[in-house]
Coordinates of C-alpha atoms in Angstrom, one line a residue:
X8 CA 0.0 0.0 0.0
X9 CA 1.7 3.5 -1.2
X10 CA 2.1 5.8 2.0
X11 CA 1.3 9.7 1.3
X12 CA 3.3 12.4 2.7
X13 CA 2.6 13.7 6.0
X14 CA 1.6 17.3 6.2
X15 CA 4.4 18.0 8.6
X16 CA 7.0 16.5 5.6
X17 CA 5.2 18.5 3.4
X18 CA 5.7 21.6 5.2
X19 CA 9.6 20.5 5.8
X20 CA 10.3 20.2 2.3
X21 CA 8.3 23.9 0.9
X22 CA 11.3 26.0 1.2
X23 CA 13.5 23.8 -0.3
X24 CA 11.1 22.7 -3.2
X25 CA 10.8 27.0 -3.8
X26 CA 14.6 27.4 -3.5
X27 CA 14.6 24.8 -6.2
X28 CA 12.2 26.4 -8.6
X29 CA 13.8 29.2 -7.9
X30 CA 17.4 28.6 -8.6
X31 CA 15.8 27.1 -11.9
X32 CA 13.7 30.5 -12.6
X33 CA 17.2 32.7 -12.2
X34 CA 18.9 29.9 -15.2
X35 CA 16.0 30.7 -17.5
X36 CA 16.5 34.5 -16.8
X37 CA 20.1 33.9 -17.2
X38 CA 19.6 32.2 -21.0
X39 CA 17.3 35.2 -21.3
X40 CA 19.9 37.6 -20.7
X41 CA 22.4 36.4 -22.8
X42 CA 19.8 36.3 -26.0
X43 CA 19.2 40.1 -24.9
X44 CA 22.9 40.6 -25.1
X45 CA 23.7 39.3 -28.4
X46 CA 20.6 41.1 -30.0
X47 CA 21.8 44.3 -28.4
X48 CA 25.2 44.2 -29.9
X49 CA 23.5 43.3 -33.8
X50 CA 21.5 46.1 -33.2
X51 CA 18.6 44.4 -33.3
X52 CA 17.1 47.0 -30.9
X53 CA 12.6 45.9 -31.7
X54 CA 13.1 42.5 -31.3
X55 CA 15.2 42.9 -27.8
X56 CA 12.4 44.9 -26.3
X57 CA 9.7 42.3 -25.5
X58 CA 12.5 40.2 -24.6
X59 CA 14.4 43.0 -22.2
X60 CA 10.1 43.3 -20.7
X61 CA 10.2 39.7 -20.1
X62 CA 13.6 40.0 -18.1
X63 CA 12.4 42.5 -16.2
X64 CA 9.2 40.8 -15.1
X65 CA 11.2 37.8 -14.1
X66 CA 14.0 39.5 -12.1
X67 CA 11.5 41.7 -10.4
X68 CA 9.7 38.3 -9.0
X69 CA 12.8 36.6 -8.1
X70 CA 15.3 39.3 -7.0
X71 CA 12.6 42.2 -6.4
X72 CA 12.1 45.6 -7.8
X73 CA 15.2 47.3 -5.8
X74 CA 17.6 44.7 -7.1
X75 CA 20.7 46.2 -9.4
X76 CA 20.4 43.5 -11.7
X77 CA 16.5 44.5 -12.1
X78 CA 18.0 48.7 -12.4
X79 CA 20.4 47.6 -15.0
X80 CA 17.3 45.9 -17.2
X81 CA 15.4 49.2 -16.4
X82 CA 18.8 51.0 -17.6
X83 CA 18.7 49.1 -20.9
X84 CA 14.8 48.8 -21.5
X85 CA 14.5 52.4 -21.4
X86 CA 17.5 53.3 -23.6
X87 CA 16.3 50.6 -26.1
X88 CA 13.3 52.6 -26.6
X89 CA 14.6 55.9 -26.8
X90 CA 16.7 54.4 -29.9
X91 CA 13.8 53.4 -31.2
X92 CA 12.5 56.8 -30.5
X93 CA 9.4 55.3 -28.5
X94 CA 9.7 58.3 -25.4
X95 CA 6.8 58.3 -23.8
X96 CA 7.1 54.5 -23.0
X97 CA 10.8 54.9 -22.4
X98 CA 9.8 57.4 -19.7
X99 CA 7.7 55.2 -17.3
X100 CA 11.4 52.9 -17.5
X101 CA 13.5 55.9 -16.6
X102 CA 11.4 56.9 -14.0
X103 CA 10.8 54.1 -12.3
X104 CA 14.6 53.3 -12.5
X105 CA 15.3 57.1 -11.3
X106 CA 13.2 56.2 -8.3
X107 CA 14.7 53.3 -7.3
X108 CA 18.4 54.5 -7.2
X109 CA 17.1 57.5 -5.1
X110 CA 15.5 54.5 -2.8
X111 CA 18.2 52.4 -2.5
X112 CA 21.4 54.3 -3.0
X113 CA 20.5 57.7 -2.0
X114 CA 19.6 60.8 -3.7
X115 CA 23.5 61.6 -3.5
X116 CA 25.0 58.8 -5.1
X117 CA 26.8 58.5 -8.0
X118 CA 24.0 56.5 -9.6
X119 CA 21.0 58.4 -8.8
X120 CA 22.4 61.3 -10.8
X121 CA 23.3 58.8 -13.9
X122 CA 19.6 58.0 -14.3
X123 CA 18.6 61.5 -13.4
X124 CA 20.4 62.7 -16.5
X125 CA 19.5 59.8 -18.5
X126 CA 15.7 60.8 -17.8
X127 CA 16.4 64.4 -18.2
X128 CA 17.4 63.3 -21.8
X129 CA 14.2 61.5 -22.0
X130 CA 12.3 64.7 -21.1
X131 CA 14.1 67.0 -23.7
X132 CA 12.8 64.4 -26.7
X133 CA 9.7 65.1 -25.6
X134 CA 9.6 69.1 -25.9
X135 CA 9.0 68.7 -21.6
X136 CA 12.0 71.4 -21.5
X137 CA 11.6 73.0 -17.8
X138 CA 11.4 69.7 -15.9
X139 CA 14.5 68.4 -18.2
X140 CA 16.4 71.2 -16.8
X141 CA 15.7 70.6 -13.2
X142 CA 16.8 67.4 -13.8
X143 CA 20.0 68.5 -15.7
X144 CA 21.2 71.2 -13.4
X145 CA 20.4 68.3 -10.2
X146 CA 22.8 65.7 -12.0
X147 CA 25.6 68.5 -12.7
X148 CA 25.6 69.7 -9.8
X149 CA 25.6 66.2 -7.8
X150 CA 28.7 65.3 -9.8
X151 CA 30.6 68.6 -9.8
X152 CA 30.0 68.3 -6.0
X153 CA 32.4 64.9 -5.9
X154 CA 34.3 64.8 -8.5
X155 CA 34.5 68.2 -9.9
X156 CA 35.4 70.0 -14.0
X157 CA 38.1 67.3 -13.7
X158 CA 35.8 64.3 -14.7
X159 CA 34.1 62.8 -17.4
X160 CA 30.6 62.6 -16.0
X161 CA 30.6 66.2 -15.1
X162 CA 31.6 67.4 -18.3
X163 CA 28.8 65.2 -20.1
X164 CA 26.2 66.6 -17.7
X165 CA 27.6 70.1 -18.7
X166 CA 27.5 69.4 -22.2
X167 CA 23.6 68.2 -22.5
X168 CA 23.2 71.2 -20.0
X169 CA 24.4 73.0 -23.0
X170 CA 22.4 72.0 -25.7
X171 CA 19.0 72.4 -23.9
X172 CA 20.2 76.0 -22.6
X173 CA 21.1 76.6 -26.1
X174 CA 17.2 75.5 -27.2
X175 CA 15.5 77.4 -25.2
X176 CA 17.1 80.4 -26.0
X177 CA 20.0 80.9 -23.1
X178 CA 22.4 81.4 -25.0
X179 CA 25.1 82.8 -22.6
X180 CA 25.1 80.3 -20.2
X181 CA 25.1 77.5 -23.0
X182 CA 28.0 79.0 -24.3
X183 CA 29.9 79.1 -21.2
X184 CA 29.0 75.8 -20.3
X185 CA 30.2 74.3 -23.9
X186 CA 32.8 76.2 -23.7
X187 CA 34.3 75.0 -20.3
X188 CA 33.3 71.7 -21.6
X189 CA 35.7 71.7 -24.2
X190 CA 38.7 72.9 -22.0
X191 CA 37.9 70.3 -19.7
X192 CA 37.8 67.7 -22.3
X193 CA 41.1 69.1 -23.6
X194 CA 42.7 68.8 -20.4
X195 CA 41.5 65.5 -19.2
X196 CA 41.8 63.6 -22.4
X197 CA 43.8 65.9 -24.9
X198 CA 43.3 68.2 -27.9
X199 CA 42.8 64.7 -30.3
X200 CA 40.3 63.0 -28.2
X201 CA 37.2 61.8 -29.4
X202 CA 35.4 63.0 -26.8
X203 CA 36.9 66.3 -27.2
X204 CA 36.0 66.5 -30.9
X205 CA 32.5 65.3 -29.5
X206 CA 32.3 68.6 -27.3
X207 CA 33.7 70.6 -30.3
X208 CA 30.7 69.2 -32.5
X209 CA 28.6 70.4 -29.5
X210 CA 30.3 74.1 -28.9
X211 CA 29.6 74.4 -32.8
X212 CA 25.8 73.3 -32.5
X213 CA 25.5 76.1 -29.9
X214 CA 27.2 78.4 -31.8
X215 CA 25.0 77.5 -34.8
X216 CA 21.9 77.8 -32.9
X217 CA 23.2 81.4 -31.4
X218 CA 23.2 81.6 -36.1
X219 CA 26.6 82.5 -35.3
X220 CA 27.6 80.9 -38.5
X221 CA 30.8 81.6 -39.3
X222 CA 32.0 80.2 -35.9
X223 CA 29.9 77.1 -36.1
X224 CA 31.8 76.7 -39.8
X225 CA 35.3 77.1 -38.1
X226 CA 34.4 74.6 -35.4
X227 CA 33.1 71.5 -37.5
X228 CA 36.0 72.6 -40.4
X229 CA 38.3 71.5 -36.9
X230 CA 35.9 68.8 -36.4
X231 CA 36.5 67.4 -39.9
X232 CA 40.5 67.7 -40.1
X233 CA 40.0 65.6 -36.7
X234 CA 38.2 62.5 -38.4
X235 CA 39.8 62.9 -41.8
X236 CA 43.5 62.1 -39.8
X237 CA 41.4 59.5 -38.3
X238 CA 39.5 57.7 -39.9
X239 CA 40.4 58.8 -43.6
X240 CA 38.4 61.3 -46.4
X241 CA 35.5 58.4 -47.2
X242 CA 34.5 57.3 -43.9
X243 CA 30.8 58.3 -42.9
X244 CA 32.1 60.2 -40.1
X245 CA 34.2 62.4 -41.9
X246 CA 31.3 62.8 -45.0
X247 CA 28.7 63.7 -42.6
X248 CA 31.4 66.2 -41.2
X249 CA 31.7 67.4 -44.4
X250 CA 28.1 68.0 -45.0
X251 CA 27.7 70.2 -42.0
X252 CA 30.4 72.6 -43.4
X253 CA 28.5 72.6 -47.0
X254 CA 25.0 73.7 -45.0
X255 CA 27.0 76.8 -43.3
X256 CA 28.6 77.7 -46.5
X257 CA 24.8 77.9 -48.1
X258 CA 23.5 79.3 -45.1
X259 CA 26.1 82.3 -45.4
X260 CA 24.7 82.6 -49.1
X261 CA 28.2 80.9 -50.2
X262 CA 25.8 78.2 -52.5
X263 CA 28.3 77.9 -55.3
X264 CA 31.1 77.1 -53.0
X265 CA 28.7 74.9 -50.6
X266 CA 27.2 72.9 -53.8
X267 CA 30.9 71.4 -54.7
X268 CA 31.7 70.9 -51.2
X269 CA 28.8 68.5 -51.4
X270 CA 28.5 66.6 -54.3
X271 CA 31.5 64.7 -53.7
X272 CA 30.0 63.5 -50.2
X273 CA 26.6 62.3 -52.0
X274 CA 28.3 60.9 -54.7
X275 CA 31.1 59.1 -52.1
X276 CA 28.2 58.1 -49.6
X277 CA 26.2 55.9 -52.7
X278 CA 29.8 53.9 -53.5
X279 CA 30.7 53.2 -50.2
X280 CA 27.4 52.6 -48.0
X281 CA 25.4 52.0 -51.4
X282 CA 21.9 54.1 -52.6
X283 CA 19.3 52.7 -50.1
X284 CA 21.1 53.8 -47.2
X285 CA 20.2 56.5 -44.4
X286 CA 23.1 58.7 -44.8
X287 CA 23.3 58.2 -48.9
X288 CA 19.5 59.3 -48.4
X289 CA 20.0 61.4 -45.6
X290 CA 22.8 63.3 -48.0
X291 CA 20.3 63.6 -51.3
X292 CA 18.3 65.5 -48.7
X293 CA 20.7 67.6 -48.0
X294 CA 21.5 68.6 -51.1
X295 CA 18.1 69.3 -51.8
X296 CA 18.3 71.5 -49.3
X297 CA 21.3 73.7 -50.8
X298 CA 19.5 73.7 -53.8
X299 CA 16.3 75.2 -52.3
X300 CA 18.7 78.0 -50.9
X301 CA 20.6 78.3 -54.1
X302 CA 17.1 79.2 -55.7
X303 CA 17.0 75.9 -57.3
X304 CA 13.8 75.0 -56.3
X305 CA 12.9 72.2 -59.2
X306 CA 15.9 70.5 -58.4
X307 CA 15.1 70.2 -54.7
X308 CA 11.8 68.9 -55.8
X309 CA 13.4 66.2 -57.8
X310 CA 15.6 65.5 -55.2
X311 CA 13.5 65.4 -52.5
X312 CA 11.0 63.1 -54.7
X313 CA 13.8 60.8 -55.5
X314 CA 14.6 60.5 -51.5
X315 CA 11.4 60.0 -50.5
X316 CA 10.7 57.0 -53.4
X317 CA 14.5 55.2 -51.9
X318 CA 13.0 55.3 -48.2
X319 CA 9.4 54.3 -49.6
X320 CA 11.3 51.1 -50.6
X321 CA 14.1 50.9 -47.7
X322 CA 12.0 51.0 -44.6
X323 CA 8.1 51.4 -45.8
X324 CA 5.8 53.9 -46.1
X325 CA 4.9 54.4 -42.1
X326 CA 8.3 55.0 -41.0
X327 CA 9.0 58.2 -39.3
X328 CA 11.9 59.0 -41.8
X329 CA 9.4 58.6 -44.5
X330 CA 7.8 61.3 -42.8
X331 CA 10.2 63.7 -42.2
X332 CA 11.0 63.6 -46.3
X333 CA 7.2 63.8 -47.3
X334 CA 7.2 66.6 -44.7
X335 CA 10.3 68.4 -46.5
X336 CA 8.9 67.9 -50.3
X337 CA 5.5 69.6 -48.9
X338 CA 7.2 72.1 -48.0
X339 CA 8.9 72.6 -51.2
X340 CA 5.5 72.5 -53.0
X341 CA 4.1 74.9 -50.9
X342 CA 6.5 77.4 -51.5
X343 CA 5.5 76.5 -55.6
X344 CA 1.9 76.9 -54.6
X345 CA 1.0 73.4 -55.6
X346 CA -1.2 73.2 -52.8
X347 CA -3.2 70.4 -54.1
X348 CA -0.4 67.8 -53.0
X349 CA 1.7 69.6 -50.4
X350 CA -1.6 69.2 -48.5
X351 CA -1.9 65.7 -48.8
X352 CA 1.6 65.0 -48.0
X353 CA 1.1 67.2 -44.7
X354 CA -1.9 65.3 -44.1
X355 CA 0.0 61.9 -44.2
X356 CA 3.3 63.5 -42.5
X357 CA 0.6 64.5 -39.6
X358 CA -1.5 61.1 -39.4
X359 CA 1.9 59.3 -39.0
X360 CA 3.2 61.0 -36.3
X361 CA 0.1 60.9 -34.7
X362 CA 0.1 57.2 -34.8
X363 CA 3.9 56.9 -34.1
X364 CA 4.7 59.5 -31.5
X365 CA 1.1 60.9 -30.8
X366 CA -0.8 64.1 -30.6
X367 CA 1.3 66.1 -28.3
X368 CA 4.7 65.6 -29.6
X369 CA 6.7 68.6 -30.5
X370 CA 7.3 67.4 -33.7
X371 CA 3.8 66.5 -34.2
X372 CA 2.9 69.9 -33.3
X373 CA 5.1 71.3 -36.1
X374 CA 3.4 69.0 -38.8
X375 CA 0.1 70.3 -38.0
X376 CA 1.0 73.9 -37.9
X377 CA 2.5 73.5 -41.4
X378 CA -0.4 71.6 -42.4
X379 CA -2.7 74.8 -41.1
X380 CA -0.8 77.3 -43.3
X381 CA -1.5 75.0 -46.2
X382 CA -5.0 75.3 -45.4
X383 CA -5.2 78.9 -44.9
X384 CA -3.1 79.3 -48.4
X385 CA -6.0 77.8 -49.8
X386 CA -8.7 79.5 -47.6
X387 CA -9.8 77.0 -45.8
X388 CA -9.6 78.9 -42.4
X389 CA -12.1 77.2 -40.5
X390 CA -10.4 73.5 -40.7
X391 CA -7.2 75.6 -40.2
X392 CA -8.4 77.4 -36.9
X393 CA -9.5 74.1 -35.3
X394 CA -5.7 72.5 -35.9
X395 CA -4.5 75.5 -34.6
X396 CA -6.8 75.5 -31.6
X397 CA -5.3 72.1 -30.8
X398 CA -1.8 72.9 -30.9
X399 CA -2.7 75.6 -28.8
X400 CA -4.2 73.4 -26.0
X401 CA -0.9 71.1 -25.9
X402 CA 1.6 74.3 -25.6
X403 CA -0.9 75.1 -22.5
X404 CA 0.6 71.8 -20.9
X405 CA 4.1 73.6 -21.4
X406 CA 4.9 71.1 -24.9
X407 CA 6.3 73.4 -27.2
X408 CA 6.1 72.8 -31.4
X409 CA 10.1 71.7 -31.6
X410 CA 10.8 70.8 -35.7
X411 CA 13.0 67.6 -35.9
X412 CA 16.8 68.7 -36.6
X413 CA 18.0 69.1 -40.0
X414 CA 19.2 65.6 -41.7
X415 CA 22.6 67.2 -42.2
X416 CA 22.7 67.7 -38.2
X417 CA 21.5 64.2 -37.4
X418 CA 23.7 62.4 -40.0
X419 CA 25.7 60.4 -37.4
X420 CA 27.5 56.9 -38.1
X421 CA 29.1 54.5 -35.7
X422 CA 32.5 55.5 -34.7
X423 CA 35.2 52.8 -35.4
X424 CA 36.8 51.2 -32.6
X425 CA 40.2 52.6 -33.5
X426 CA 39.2 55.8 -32.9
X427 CA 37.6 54.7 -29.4
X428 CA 40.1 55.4 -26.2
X429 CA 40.5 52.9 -23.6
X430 CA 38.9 54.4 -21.1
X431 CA 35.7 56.0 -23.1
X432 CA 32.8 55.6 -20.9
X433 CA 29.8 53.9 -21.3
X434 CA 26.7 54.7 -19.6
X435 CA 26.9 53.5 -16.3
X436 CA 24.1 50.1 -15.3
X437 CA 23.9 49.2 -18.5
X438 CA 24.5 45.4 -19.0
X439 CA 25.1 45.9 -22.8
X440 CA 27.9 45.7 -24.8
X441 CA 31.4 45.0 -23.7
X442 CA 32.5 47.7 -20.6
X443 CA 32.2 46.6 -17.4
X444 CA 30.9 48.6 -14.8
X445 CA 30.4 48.5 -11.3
X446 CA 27.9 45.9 -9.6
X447 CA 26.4 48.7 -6.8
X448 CA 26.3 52.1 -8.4
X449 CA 26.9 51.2 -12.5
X450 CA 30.1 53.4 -12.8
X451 CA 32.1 52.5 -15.7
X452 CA 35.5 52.7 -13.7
X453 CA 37.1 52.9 -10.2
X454 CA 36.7 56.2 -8.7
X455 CA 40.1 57.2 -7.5
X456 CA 41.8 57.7 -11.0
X457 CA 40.6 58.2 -14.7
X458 CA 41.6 54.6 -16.1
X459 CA 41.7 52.7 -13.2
X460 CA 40.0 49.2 -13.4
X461 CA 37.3 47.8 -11.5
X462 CA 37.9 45.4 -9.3
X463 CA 36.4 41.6 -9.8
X464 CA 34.4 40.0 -6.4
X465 CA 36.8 37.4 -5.1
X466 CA 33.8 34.6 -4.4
X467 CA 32.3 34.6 -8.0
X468 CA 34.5 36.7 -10.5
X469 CA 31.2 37.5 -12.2
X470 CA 30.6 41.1 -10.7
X471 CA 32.9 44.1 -10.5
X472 CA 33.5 47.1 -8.1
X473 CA 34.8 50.7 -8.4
X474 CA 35.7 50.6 -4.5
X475 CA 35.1 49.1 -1.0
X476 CA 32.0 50.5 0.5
X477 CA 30.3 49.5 -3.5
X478 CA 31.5 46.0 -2.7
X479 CA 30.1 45.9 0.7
X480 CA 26.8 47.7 0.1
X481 CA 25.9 45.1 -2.8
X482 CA 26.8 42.3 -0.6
X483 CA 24.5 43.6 2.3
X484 CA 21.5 44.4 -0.4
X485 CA 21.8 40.8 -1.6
X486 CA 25.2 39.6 -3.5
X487 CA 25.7 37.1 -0.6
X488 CA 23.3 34.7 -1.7
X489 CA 24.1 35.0 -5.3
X490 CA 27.4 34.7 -5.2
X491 CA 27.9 30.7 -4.3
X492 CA 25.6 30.2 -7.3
X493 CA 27.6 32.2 -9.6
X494 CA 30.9 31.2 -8.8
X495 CA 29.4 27.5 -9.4
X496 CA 29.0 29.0 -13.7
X497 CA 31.4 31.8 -14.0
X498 CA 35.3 30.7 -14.4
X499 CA 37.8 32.2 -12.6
X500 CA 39.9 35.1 -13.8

């Protein structure tokens, strides 16, 4: 006859039967992870996000909400989507993550301003201007506190200090600030640095929005001689450099000058990244764009047409780039009073967004302004009045209409490793990618010097510190039980 358990057995052997489903739960998650990781570094940033969700759920019931591994998922799931410029659902991501590195690590810590800045960012991308500011000047000031102008995090702070001063108007102060970024830059890392070409790209993108353009020129002309000794004339870096310098010739009236300047870099960009590719596109829009200065206004309509067909095919017709061009032509054929079809353009360009990024985006905003003026043009007020009424109840909310950057600003391409330093940061509790960084407070190196390494944990080797009191604190909040287990799959150094 088969005996059945006793209740008191039964009771006896719950914790360890939930251990074991649990140590079996944290392996799955584990797999998880490292399918995250390897579609992060393709780049396959829409199919990682319902994975990175599923992650998240399942270190949130195992490890809890307050856990760093659960932070650095936050870290990555709300980054993922800002790539995929999806803001308004990276936000609740940022902010949850911003709360819990107040909770647990203190609204002083090193940490708490990372994801402060990273949701300030957040905030700017979504026209939300004063509260991205606040956050800013928080973050800046926590890290100037500690470490002071003679660090990296400080002078990235100051620098996306910078460009929001600069869009709102402040000019002085976003001067000052992008300028002491660059001296800081120079004298932490040197004059050939990438990160100090970054800040010159960004002292230049004040100086341009001050329409200080002769300054802007000189600055991204210093910018280009840096990645042409770097990377060589036909690297997209150096092109897209390039471009910028043709726009501020045009913009200076210099067309003749800025037009061969430029056709080399379309012409250069279809041979070496091939027709259907952003920045070949990106470029033919561009020099569209010269051409409507120039006067040329039939040739920026052919252009423009002939961009807008290449992304039609590349990416589909409800991507937001698609947009942007349809957008752009519009334009063009509203200033040839073709209003017939510069309307329905508008009227797709403005669906779209509405779809993609939703009725009070900044960019949104500008779409249906534009698509109002085409509808006075054609006295058709009353349609026009009601879109304007709208726009008029989201800049109540303190959204402002912000128009997406010019392509020729945007045109960015991945930087090579060989122009990467050894010690370039990364953005600290992110578990993508190759740098390390700290277990506790997701800094991307020790804390006494610049290029210091962190240091491994001795149980597991699996985890790394920047310094003691990291290593203790992430013991107490929970290391102590995980680190048996990991040791058990992680070889030694």
């Amino acid at each position: 006859m088969r005996k059945h358990v006793s209740k008191e057995a039964q009771r006896d052997s719950q914790p360890a039967m939930e251990e074991e489903l649990r140590d079996h739960d944290l392996q799955m998650l584990m797999r998880l992870d490292k399918r995250v990781a390897r579609l992060l570094e393709q780049g396959r940033l829409a199919e990682s996000v319902p994975q990175l969700r599923r992650l998240l759920e399942g270190l949130e019931r195992i490890l809890g909400p307050e856990h760093e591994e659960t932070l650095a998922v936050l870290h990555d799931l709300g980054g993922t989507l800002m790539k995929l410029e999806r803001h308004s659902e990276a936000e609740e991501f940022l902010r949850r993550m911003f709360a819990m590195r107040e909770k647990v690590c203190g609204p002083q810590h090193p940490g708490t301003w990372v994801a402060c800045s990273l949701l300030a960012g957040n905030l700017l991308f979504q026209g939300k201007h004063a509260e991205a500011e606040l956050m800013m000047r928080r973050a800046l000031a926590g890290h100037e506190k500690v470490h002071g102008w003679n660090d990296a995090n400080t002078l990235y702070a100051a620098q996306s200090l910078a460009s929001l001063l600069a869009k709102q108007g402040q000019y002085g102060e976003a001067g000052q600030l992008a300028c002491a970024v660059l001296e800081g830059f120079e004298q932490l890392c040197g004059r050939d640095d990438p990160r100090t070409t970054s800040a010159v790209e960004n002292l230049a993108r004040v100086a341009f929005d001050q329409e200080k353009l002769a300054d802007a020129e000189r600055l991204y002309r210093r910018c280009l001689d840096a990645y042409a000794k770097a990377l060589g004339p036909d690297h997209t870096c150096t092109l897209a450099t390039t471009s910028r310098v043709a726009q501020l010739l045009s913009l200076q009236g210099k067309h003749t000058e800025a037009k061969q300047l430029h056709m080399p870099v379309l012409a250069t960009f279809e041979r070496v990244v091939g027709p259907q590719d952003d920045c070949s596109i990106s470029a033919l829009c561009d020099h569209a764009l010269i051409s409507k200065r120039g006067g040329e206004i039939v040739e920026a309509e052919r252009l423009l047409r002939s961009a807008l067909k290449r992304l039609e095919q590349a990416v589909g017709p409800d991507d937001e780039r698609v947009h942007r061009c349809a957008k752009d032509l519009a334009a063009v054929l509203h200033s040839q009073e073709q209003y017939s079809e510069a309307e329905q353009l508008y009227r797709r360009c403005v669906a779209g967004m509405e779809q993609s990024r939703g009725m009070e985006d900044p960019c949104t905003l500008v779409c249906i302004e534009q698509l109002a003026a085409c509808l006075q043009a054609q006295r058709k007020v009353p349609e026009a009045n009601v879109l304007l009424g709208r726009v008029q109840k989201v800049c109540d909310k303190g959204i402002r209409p912000m128009d997406w950057p010019p392509f020729w600003l945007l045109q960015t391409a991945k930087t090579p490793s060989r122009l990467q330093p050894a010690s370039c940061e990364k953005a600290p509790g992110s578990r993508s990618g190759q740098q390390h960084v700290c277990a506790h407070c997701g800094s991307s190196r020790a804390r006494d010097t610049l290029d210091q390494a962190l240091k491994k944990c001795g149980g597991c080797n699996a985890v790394r510190y920047c310094c003691k009191a990291c290593q203790m604190a992430h013991w107490k909040a929970g290391h102590k039980k995980e680190c048996g287990k990991l040791a058990a799959g992680t070889p030694a150094n």
